mmCIF file of N, CA and C in Angstrom:
data_model
loop_
_atom_site.group_PDB
_atom_site.id
_atom_site.type_symbol
_atom_site.label_atom_id
_atom_site.label_comp_id
_atom_site.label_asym_id
_atom_site.label_seq_id
_atom_site.Cartn_x
_atom_site.Cartn_y
_atom_site.Cartn_z
ATOM 1 N N PHE T 1 34.105 -82.775 -83.063
ATOM 2 C CA PHE T 1 33.661 -82.767 -84.437
ATOM 3 C C PHE T 1 32.179 -82.426 -84.525
ATOM 4 N N VAL T 2 31.396 -82.940 -83.621
ATOM 5 C CA VAL T 2 29.960 -82.680 -83.649
ATOM 6 C C VAL T 2 29.686 -81.185 -83.472
ATOM 7 N N ARG T 3 30.417 -80.541 -82.547
ATOM 8 C CA ARG T 3 30.237 -79.098 -82.355
ATOM 9 C C ARG T 3 30.574 -78.327 -83.626
ATOM 10 N N MET T 4 31.610 -78.743 -84.335
ATOM 11 C CA MET T 4 32.062 -78.027 -85.525
ATOM 12 C C MET T 4 31.104 -78.185 -86.706
ATOM 13 N N THR T 5 30.323 -79.240 -86.714
ATOM 14 C CA THR T 5 29.468 -79.516 -87.862
ATOM 15 C C THR T 5 27.982 -79.322 -87.566
ATOM 16 N N ASP T 6 27.656 -78.753 -86.414
ATOM 17 C CA ASP T 6 26.255 -78.515 -86.048
ATOM 18 C C ASP T 6 25.669 -77.430 -86.954
ATOM 19 N N GLN T 7 24.733 -77.799 -87.810
ATOM 20 C CA GLN T 7 24.176 -76.845 -88.759
ATOM 21 C C GLN T 7 23.288 -75.787 -88.108
ATOM 22 N N TYR T 8 22.948 -75.971 -86.841
ATOM 23 C CA TYR T 8 22.101 -75.001 -86.145
ATOM 24 C C TYR T 8 22.874 -74.099 -85.192
ATOM 25 N N ASP T 9 24.127 -74.428 -84.951
ATOM 26 C CA ASP T 9 24.957 -73.623 -84.043
ATOM 27 C C ASP T 9 26.337 -73.468 -84.671
ATOM 28 N N HIS T 10 26.589 -72.293 -85.223
ATOM 29 C CA HIS T 10 27.842 -72.045 -85.932
ATOM 30 C C HIS T 10 28.927 -71.448 -85.036
ATOM 31 N N TYR T 11 28.618 -71.276 -83.762
ATOM 32 C CA TYR T 11 29.558 -70.640 -82.837
ATOM 33 C C TYR T 11 30.931 -71.282 -82.882
ATOM 34 N N TRP T 12 31.000 -72.595 -82.775
ATOM 35 C CA TRP T 12 32.293 -73.282 -82.680
ATOM 36 C C TRP T 12 33.087 -73.215 -83.983
ATOM 37 N N SER T 13 32.413 -73.305 -85.113
ATOM 38 C CA SER T 13 33.146 -73.205 -86.374
ATOM 39 C C SER T 13 33.664 -71.786 -86.575
ATOM 40 N N TYR T 14 32.895 -70.761 -86.176
ATOM 41 C CA TYR T 14 33.372 -69.378 -86.263
ATOM 42 C C TYR T 14 34.526 -69.150 -85.296
ATOM 43 N N LEU T 15 34.414 -69.681 -84.089
ATOM 44 C CA LEU T 15 35.479 -69.536 -83.103
ATOM 45 C C LEU T 15 36.762 -70.189 -83.613
ATOM 46 N N TYR T 16 36.653 -71.388 -84.156
ATOM 47 C CA TYR T 16 37.819 -72.079 -84.700
ATOM 48 C C TYR T 16 38.460 -71.252 -85.806
ATOM 49 N N ALA T 17 37.646 -70.737 -86.734
ATOM 50 C CA ALA T 17 38.177 -69.943 -87.844
ATOM 51 C C ALA T 17 38.893 -68.701 -87.327
ATOM 52 N N GLY T 18 38.314 -68.029 -86.342
ATOM 53 C CA GLY T 18 38.942 -66.841 -85.768
ATOM 54 C C GLY T 18 40.256 -67.157 -85.083
ATOM 55 N N LEU T 19 40.286 -68.231 -84.314
ATOM 56 C CA LEU T 19 41.523 -68.629 -83.635
ATOM 57 C C LEU T 19 42.592 -69.046 -84.641
ATOM 58 N N TYR T 20 42.176 -69.721 -85.682
ATOM 59 C CA TYR T 20 43.104 -70.127 -86.733
ATOM 60 C C TYR T 20 43.743 -68.904 -87.385
ATOM 61 N N MET T 21 42.919 -67.898 -87.706
ATOM 62 C CA MET T 21 43.438 -66.668 -88.316
ATOM 63 C C MET T 21 44.424 -65.958 -87.389
ATOM 64 N N LYS T 22 44.103 -65.904 -86.107
ATOM 65 C CA LYS T 22 45.013 -65.267 -85.142
ATOM 66 C C LYS T 22 46.331 -66.038 -85.070
ATOM 67 N N GLN T 23 46.287 -67.351 -85.152
ATOM 68 C CA GLN T 23 47.504 -68.161 -85.123
ATOM 69 C C GLN T 23 48.357 -67.901 -86.359
ATOM 70 N N ILE T 24 47.718 -67.813 -87.518
ATOM 71 C CA ILE T 24 48.440 -67.516 -88.766
ATOM 72 C C ILE T 24 49.097 -66.137 -88.661
ATOM 73 N N GLU T 25 48.343 -65.139 -88.194
ATOM 74 C CA GLU T 25 48.910 -63.798 -88.034
ATOM 75 C C GLU T 25 50.115 -63.823 -87.093
ATOM 76 N N ALA T 26 49.998 -64.549 -85.979
ATOM 77 C CA ALA T 26 51.098 -64.639 -85.002
ATOM 78 C C ALA T 26 52.318 -65.325 -85.609
ATOM 79 N N GLN T 27 52.088 -66.387 -86.378
ATOM 80 C CA GLN T 27 53.189 -67.110 -87.020
ATOM 81 C C GLN T 27 53.970 -66.170 -87.938
ATOM 82 N N TRP T 28 53.284 -65.429 -88.759
ATOM 83 C CA TRP T 28 53.934 -64.535 -89.724
ATOM 84 C C TRP T 28 54.573 -63.341 -89.008
ATOM 85 N N ARG T 29 53.904 -62.786 -87.999
ATOM 86 C CA ARG T 29 54.461 -61.663 -87.244
ATOM 87 C C ARG T 29 55.756 -62.084 -86.559
ATOM 88 N N LYS T 30 55.750 -63.261 -85.941
ATOM 89 C CA LYS T 30 56.940 -63.771 -85.250
ATOM 90 C C LYS T 30 58.101 -63.977 -86.225
ATOM 91 N N ALA T 31 57.802 -64.322 -87.466
ATOM 92 C CA ALA T 31 58.836 -64.527 -88.487
ATOM 93 C C ALA T 31 59.318 -63.201 -89.085
ATOM 94 N N GLY T 32 58.672 -62.096 -88.691
ATOM 95 C CA GLY T 32 59.085 -60.786 -89.183
ATOM 96 C C GLY T 32 58.349 -60.311 -90.421
ATOM 97 N N PHE T 33 57.241 -60.976 -90.751
ATOM 98 C CA PHE T 33 56.460 -60.614 -91.930
ATOM 99 C C PHE T 33 54.985 -60.448 -91.541
ATOM 100 N N PRO T 34 54.642 -59.360 -90.860
ATOM 101 C CA PRO T 34 53.259 -59.207 -90.399
ATOM 102 C C PRO T 34 52.255 -59.113 -91.546
ATOM 103 N N ILE T 35 51.185 -59.858 -91.428
ATOM 104 C CA ILE T 35 50.102 -59.829 -92.415
ATOM 105 C C ILE T 35 48.784 -59.500 -91.725
ATOM 106 N N ASP T 36 48.851 -58.930 -90.548
ATOM 107 C CA ASP T 36 47.659 -58.623 -89.762
ATOM 108 C C ASP T 36 46.665 -57.805 -90.590
ATOM 109 N N GLY T 37 45.457 -58.300 -90.689
ATOM 110 C CA GLY T 37 44.395 -57.593 -91.380
ATOM 111 C C GLY T 37 44.419 -57.698 -92.897
ATOM 112 N N ASP T 38 45.365 -58.411 -93.471
ATOM 113 C CA ASP T 38 45.422 -58.572 -94.933
ATOM 114 C C ASP T 38 44.465 -59.699 -95.322
ATOM 115 N N VAL T 39 43.232 -59.317 -95.625
ATOM 116 C CA VAL T 39 42.166 -60.288 -95.855
ATOM 117 C C VAL T 39 42.507 -61.264 -96.975
ATOM 118 N N ALA T 40 43.070 -60.771 -98.062
ATOM 119 C CA ALA T 40 43.370 -61.638 -99.202
ATOM 120 C C ALA T 40 44.396 -62.707 -98.841
ATOM 121 N N VAL T 41 45.460 -62.315 -98.159
ATOM 122 C CA VAL T 41 46.506 -63.268 -97.780
ATOM 123 C C VAL T 41 45.997 -64.212 -96.695
ATOM 124 N N LEU T 42 45.309 -63.680 -95.685
ATOM 125 C CA LEU T 42 44.774 -64.535 -94.620
ATOM 126 C C LEU T 42 43.781 -65.561 -95.174
ATOM 127 N N SER T 43 42.939 -65.141 -96.098
ATOM 128 C CA SER T 43 41.975 -66.068 -96.705
ATOM 129 C C SER T 43 42.684 -67.151 -97.509
ATOM 130 N N THR T 44 43.712 -66.752 -98.223
ATOM 131 C CA THR T 44 44.494 -67.730 -98.979
ATOM 132 C C THR T 44 45.095 -68.767 -98.043
ATOM 133 N N LEU T 45 45.714 -68.295 -96.965
ATOM 134 C CA LEU T 45 46.351 -69.211 -96.013
ATOM 135 C C LEU T 45 45.330 -70.095 -95.317
ATOM 136 N N TYR T 46 44.149 -69.562 -95.033
ATOM 137 C CA TYR T 46 43.075 -70.372 -94.455
ATOM 138 C C TYR T 46 42.713 -71.489 -95.425
ATOM 139 N N ASN T 47 42.651 -71.156 -96.705
ATOM 140 C CA ASN T 47 42.257 -72.118 -97.723
ATOM 141 C C ASN T 47 43.309 -73.202 -97.952
ATOM 142 N N ILE T 48 44.581 -72.830 -97.947
ATOM 143 C CA ILE T 48 45.621 -73.815 -98.267
ATOM 144 C C ILE T 48 46.106 -74.592 -97.051
ATOM 145 N N GLY T 49 45.784 -74.125 -95.848
ATOM 146 C CA GLY T 49 46.116 -74.870 -94.643
ATOM 147 C C GLY T 49 47.410 -74.441 -93.973
ATOM 148 N N PHE T 50 47.454 -74.636 -92.666
ATOM 149 C CA PHE T 50 48.588 -74.193 -91.852
ATOM 150 C C PHE T 50 49.903 -74.831 -92.294
ATOM 151 N N ALA T 51 49.857 -76.073 -92.698
ATOM 152 C CA ALA T 51 51.090 -76.762 -93.114
ATOM 153 C C ALA T 51 51.735 -76.076 -94.318
ATOM 154 N N ASN T 52 50.942 -75.384 -95.116
ATOM 155 C CA ASN T 52 51.454 -74.677 -96.295
ATOM 156 C C ASN T 52 51.709 -73.192 -96.030
ATOM 157 N N SER T 53 51.545 -72.781 -94.790
ATOM 158 C CA SER T 53 51.768 -71.383 -94.421
ATOM 159 C C SER T 53 53.249 -71.176 -94.127
ATOM 160 N N VAL T 54 53.955 -70.634 -95.104
ATOM 161 C CA VAL T 54 55.392 -70.408 -94.981
ATOM 162 C C VAL T 54 55.634 -68.898 -95.044
ATOM 163 N N PRO T 55 55.928 -68.273 -93.892
ATOM 164 C CA PRO T 55 56.126 -66.822 -93.886
ATOM 165 C C PRO T 55 57.235 -66.384 -94.843
ATOM 166 N N LYS T 56 56.937 -65.317 -95.595
ATOM 167 C CA LYS T 56 57.913 -64.757 -96.537
ATOM 168 C C LYS T 56 57.568 -63.293 -96.786
ATOM 169 N N ALA T 57 58.507 -62.583 -97.363
ATOM 170 C CA ALA T 57 58.369 -61.136 -97.536
ATOM 171 C C ALA T 57 57.261 -60.748 -98.505
ATOM 172 N N ASN T 58 56.991 -61.551 -99.502
ATOM 173 C CA ASN T 58 56.035 -61.175 -100.528
ATOM 174 C C ASN T 58 54.970 -62.262 -100.709
ATOM 175 N N PRO T 59 54.026 -62.389 -99.763
ATOM 176 C CA PRO T 59 53.018 -63.440 -99.883
ATOM 177 C C PRO T 59 52.098 -63.191 -101.077
ATOM 178 N N GLN T 60 51.671 -64.264 -101.709
ATOM 179 C CA GLN T 60 50.817 -64.186 -102.887
ATOM 180 C C GLN T 60 49.384 -64.567 -102.530
ATOM 181 N N VAL T 61 48.452 -63.937 -103.184
ATOM 182 C CA VAL T 61 47.039 -64.259 -103.021
ATOM 183 C C VAL T 61 46.719 -65.409 -103.961
ATOM 184 N N GLY T 62 45.987 -66.389 -103.472
ATOM 185 C CA GLY T 62 45.654 -67.534 -104.313
ATOM 186 C C GLY T 62 44.679 -68.449 -103.617
ATOM 187 N N GLY T 63 44.967 -69.721 -103.694
ATOM 188 C CA GLY T 63 44.075 -70.726 -103.131
ATOM 189 C C GLY T 63 43.295 -71.406 -104.240
ATOM 190 N N ALA T 64 42.229 -72.055 -103.850
ATOM 191 C CA ALA T 64 41.413 -72.807 -104.797
ATOM 192 C C ALA T 64 40.843 -71.891 -105.875
ATOM 193 N N ALA T 65 40.758 -72.414 -107.085
ATOM 194 C CA ALA T 65 40.139 -71.688 -108.190
ATOM 195 C C ALA T 65 38.628 -71.840 -108.100
ATOM 196 N N ILE T 66 37.930 -70.713 -108.201
ATOM 197 C CA ILE T 66 36.471 -70.711 -108.125
ATOM 198 C C ILE T 66 35.943 -70.076 -109.405
ATOM 199 N N GLU T 67 35.169 -70.845 -110.161
ATOM 200 C CA GLU T 67 34.625 -70.346 -111.421
ATOM 201 C C GLU T 67 33.221 -69.793 -111.205
ATOM 202 N N ILE T 68 33.030 -68.552 -111.633
ATOM 203 C CA ILE T 68 31.721 -67.908 -111.582
ATOM 204 C C ILE T 68 31.447 -67.385 -112.987
ATOM 205 N N GLY T 69 30.491 -68.002 -113.630
ATOM 206 C CA GLY T 69 30.243 -67.662 -115.029
ATOM 207 C C GLY T 69 31.445 -68.056 -115.855
ATOM 208 N N THR T 70 31.997 -67.102 -116.570
ATOM 209 C CA THR T 70 33.164 -67.381 -117.410
ATOM 210 C C THR T 70 34.462 -66.909 -116.780
ATOM 211 N N LYS T 71 34.389 -66.404 -115.553
ATOM 212 C CA LYS T 71 35.574 -65.869 -114.901
ATOM 213 C C LYS T 71 36.027 -66.790 -113.772
ATOM 214 N N THR T 72 37.344 -66.918 -113.610
ATOM 215 C CA THR T 72 37.915 -67.731 -112.544
ATOM 216 C C THR T 72 38.557 -66.817 -111.511
ATOM 217 N N TYR T 73 38.201 -67.039 -110.255
ATOM 218 C CA TYR T 73 38.725 -66.270 -109.138
ATOM 219 C C TYR T 73 39.534 -67.196 -108.245
ATOM 220 N N SER T 74 40.435 -66.618 -107.462
ATOM 221 C CA SER T 74 41.113 -67.413 -106.432
ATOM 222 C C SER T 74 40.311 -67.268 -105.140
ATOM 223 N N PHE T 75 40.410 -68.249 -104.278
ATOM 224 C CA PHE T 75 39.707 -68.216 -103.003
ATOM 225 C C PHE T 75 40.053 -66.947 -102.238
ATOM 226 N N GLY T 76 41.349 -66.660 -102.122
ATOM 227 C CA GLY T 76 41.785 -65.478 -101.375
ATOM 228 C C GLY T 76 41.331 -64.177 -102.005
ATOM 229 N N GLY T 77 41.402 -64.085 -103.317
ATOM 230 C CA GLY T 77 40.976 -62.878 -104.013
ATOM 231 C C GLY T 77 39.481 -62.643 -103.900
ATOM 232 N N LEU T 78 38.707 -63.710 -104.033
ATOM 233 C CA LEU T 78 37.260 -63.595 -103.922
ATOM 234 C C LEU T 78 36.850 -63.231 -102.496
ATOM 235 N N ALA T 79 37.515 -63.818 -101.519
ATOM 236 C CA ALA T 79 37.224 -63.487 -100.120
ATOM 237 C C ALA T 79 37.498 -62.008 -99.850
ATOM 238 N N ALA T 80 38.602 -61.492 -100.364
ATOM 239 C CA ALA T 80 38.930 -60.075 -100.173
ATOM 240 C C ALA T 80 37.922 -59.182 -100.885
ATOM 241 N N ASP T 81 37.519 -59.560 -102.092
ATOM 242 C CA ASP T 81 36.512 -58.782 -102.818
ATOM 243 C C ASP T 81 35.214 -58.717 -102.026
ATOM 244 N N PHE T 82 34.797 -59.857 -101.482
ATOM 245 C CA PHE T 82 33.561 -59.889 -100.707
ATOM 246 C C PHE T 82 33.705 -59.051 -99.438
ATOM 247 N N TYR T 83 34.795 -59.201 -98.731
ATOM 248 C CA TYR T 83 35.021 -58.436 -97.501
ATOM 249 C C TYR T 83 34.993 -56.940 -97.789
ATOM 250 N N ASN T 84 35.685 -56.535 -98.821
ATOM 251 C CA ASN T 84 35.771 -55.118 -99.165
ATOM 252 C C ASN T 84 34.474 -54.555 -99.742
ATOM 253 N N SER T 85 33.551 -55.430 -100.149
ATOM 254 C CA SER T 85 32.273 -54.969 -100.694
ATOM 255 C C SER T 85 31.380 -54.373 -99.611
ATOM 256 N N GLY T 86 31.598 -54.783 -98.369
ATOM 257 C CA GLY T 86 30.757 -54.297 -97.278
ATOM 258 C C GLY T 86 29.428 -55.021 -97.150
ATOM 259 N N LEU T 87 29.172 -55.983 -98.038
ATOM 260 C CA LEU T 87 27.940 -56.756 -97.939
ATOM 261 C C LEU T 87 27.900 -57.522 -96.618
ATOM 262 N N LEU T 88 26.757 -57.620 -96.045
ATOM 263 C CA LEU T 88 26.486 -58.347 -94.800
ATOM 264 C C LEU T 88 27.109 -57.725 -93.556
ATOM 265 N N THR T 89 27.625 -56.486 -93.648
ATOM 266 C CA THR T 89 28.186 -55.870 -92.433
ATOM 267 C C THR T 89 27.095 -55.531 -91.423
ATOM 268 N N ASP T 90 25.846 -55.514 -91.868
ATOM 269 C CA ASP T 90 24.746 -55.324 -90.912
ATOM 270 C C ASP T 90 24.568 -56.558 -90.033
ATOM 271 N N ILE T 91 24.976 -57.704 -90.535
ATOM 272 C CA ILE T 91 24.866 -58.960 -89.769
ATOM 273 C C ILE T 91 26.200 -59.312 -89.109
ATOM 274 N N PHE T 92 27.303 -59.100 -89.848
ATOM 275 C CA PHE T 92 28.641 -59.409 -89.353
ATOM 276 C C PHE T 92 29.474 -58.127 -89.327
ATOM 277 N N PRO T 93 29.337 -57.321 -88.283
ATOM 278 C CA PRO T 93 30.106 -56.056 -88.243
ATOM 279 C C PRO T 93 31.594 -56.319 -88.165
ATOM 280 N N ARG T 94 32.357 -55.376 -88.684
ATOM 281 C CA ARG T 94 33.809 -55.528 -88.691
ATOM 282 C C ARG T 94 34.398 -55.144 -87.366
#
């Protein structure tokens, strides 16, 4: 827990997030519904947790509601918008 919450060393929290995403992709691929690289769906599943990850043919984007100004976004949708914006790719290359 201490490694995951170290505010000066984010390595372990990034590693955990990456491994979690790979596990979600493997779970869905094994069930016959590959979602590899689908940022919106992967972000949604990250947000709602592995226990709620139920592979199906038509996964929906969602997750927690995030209000910005007068507009409400879903966690998964906002994550995909940010990823697709290309912002911070100089720091976090794809």
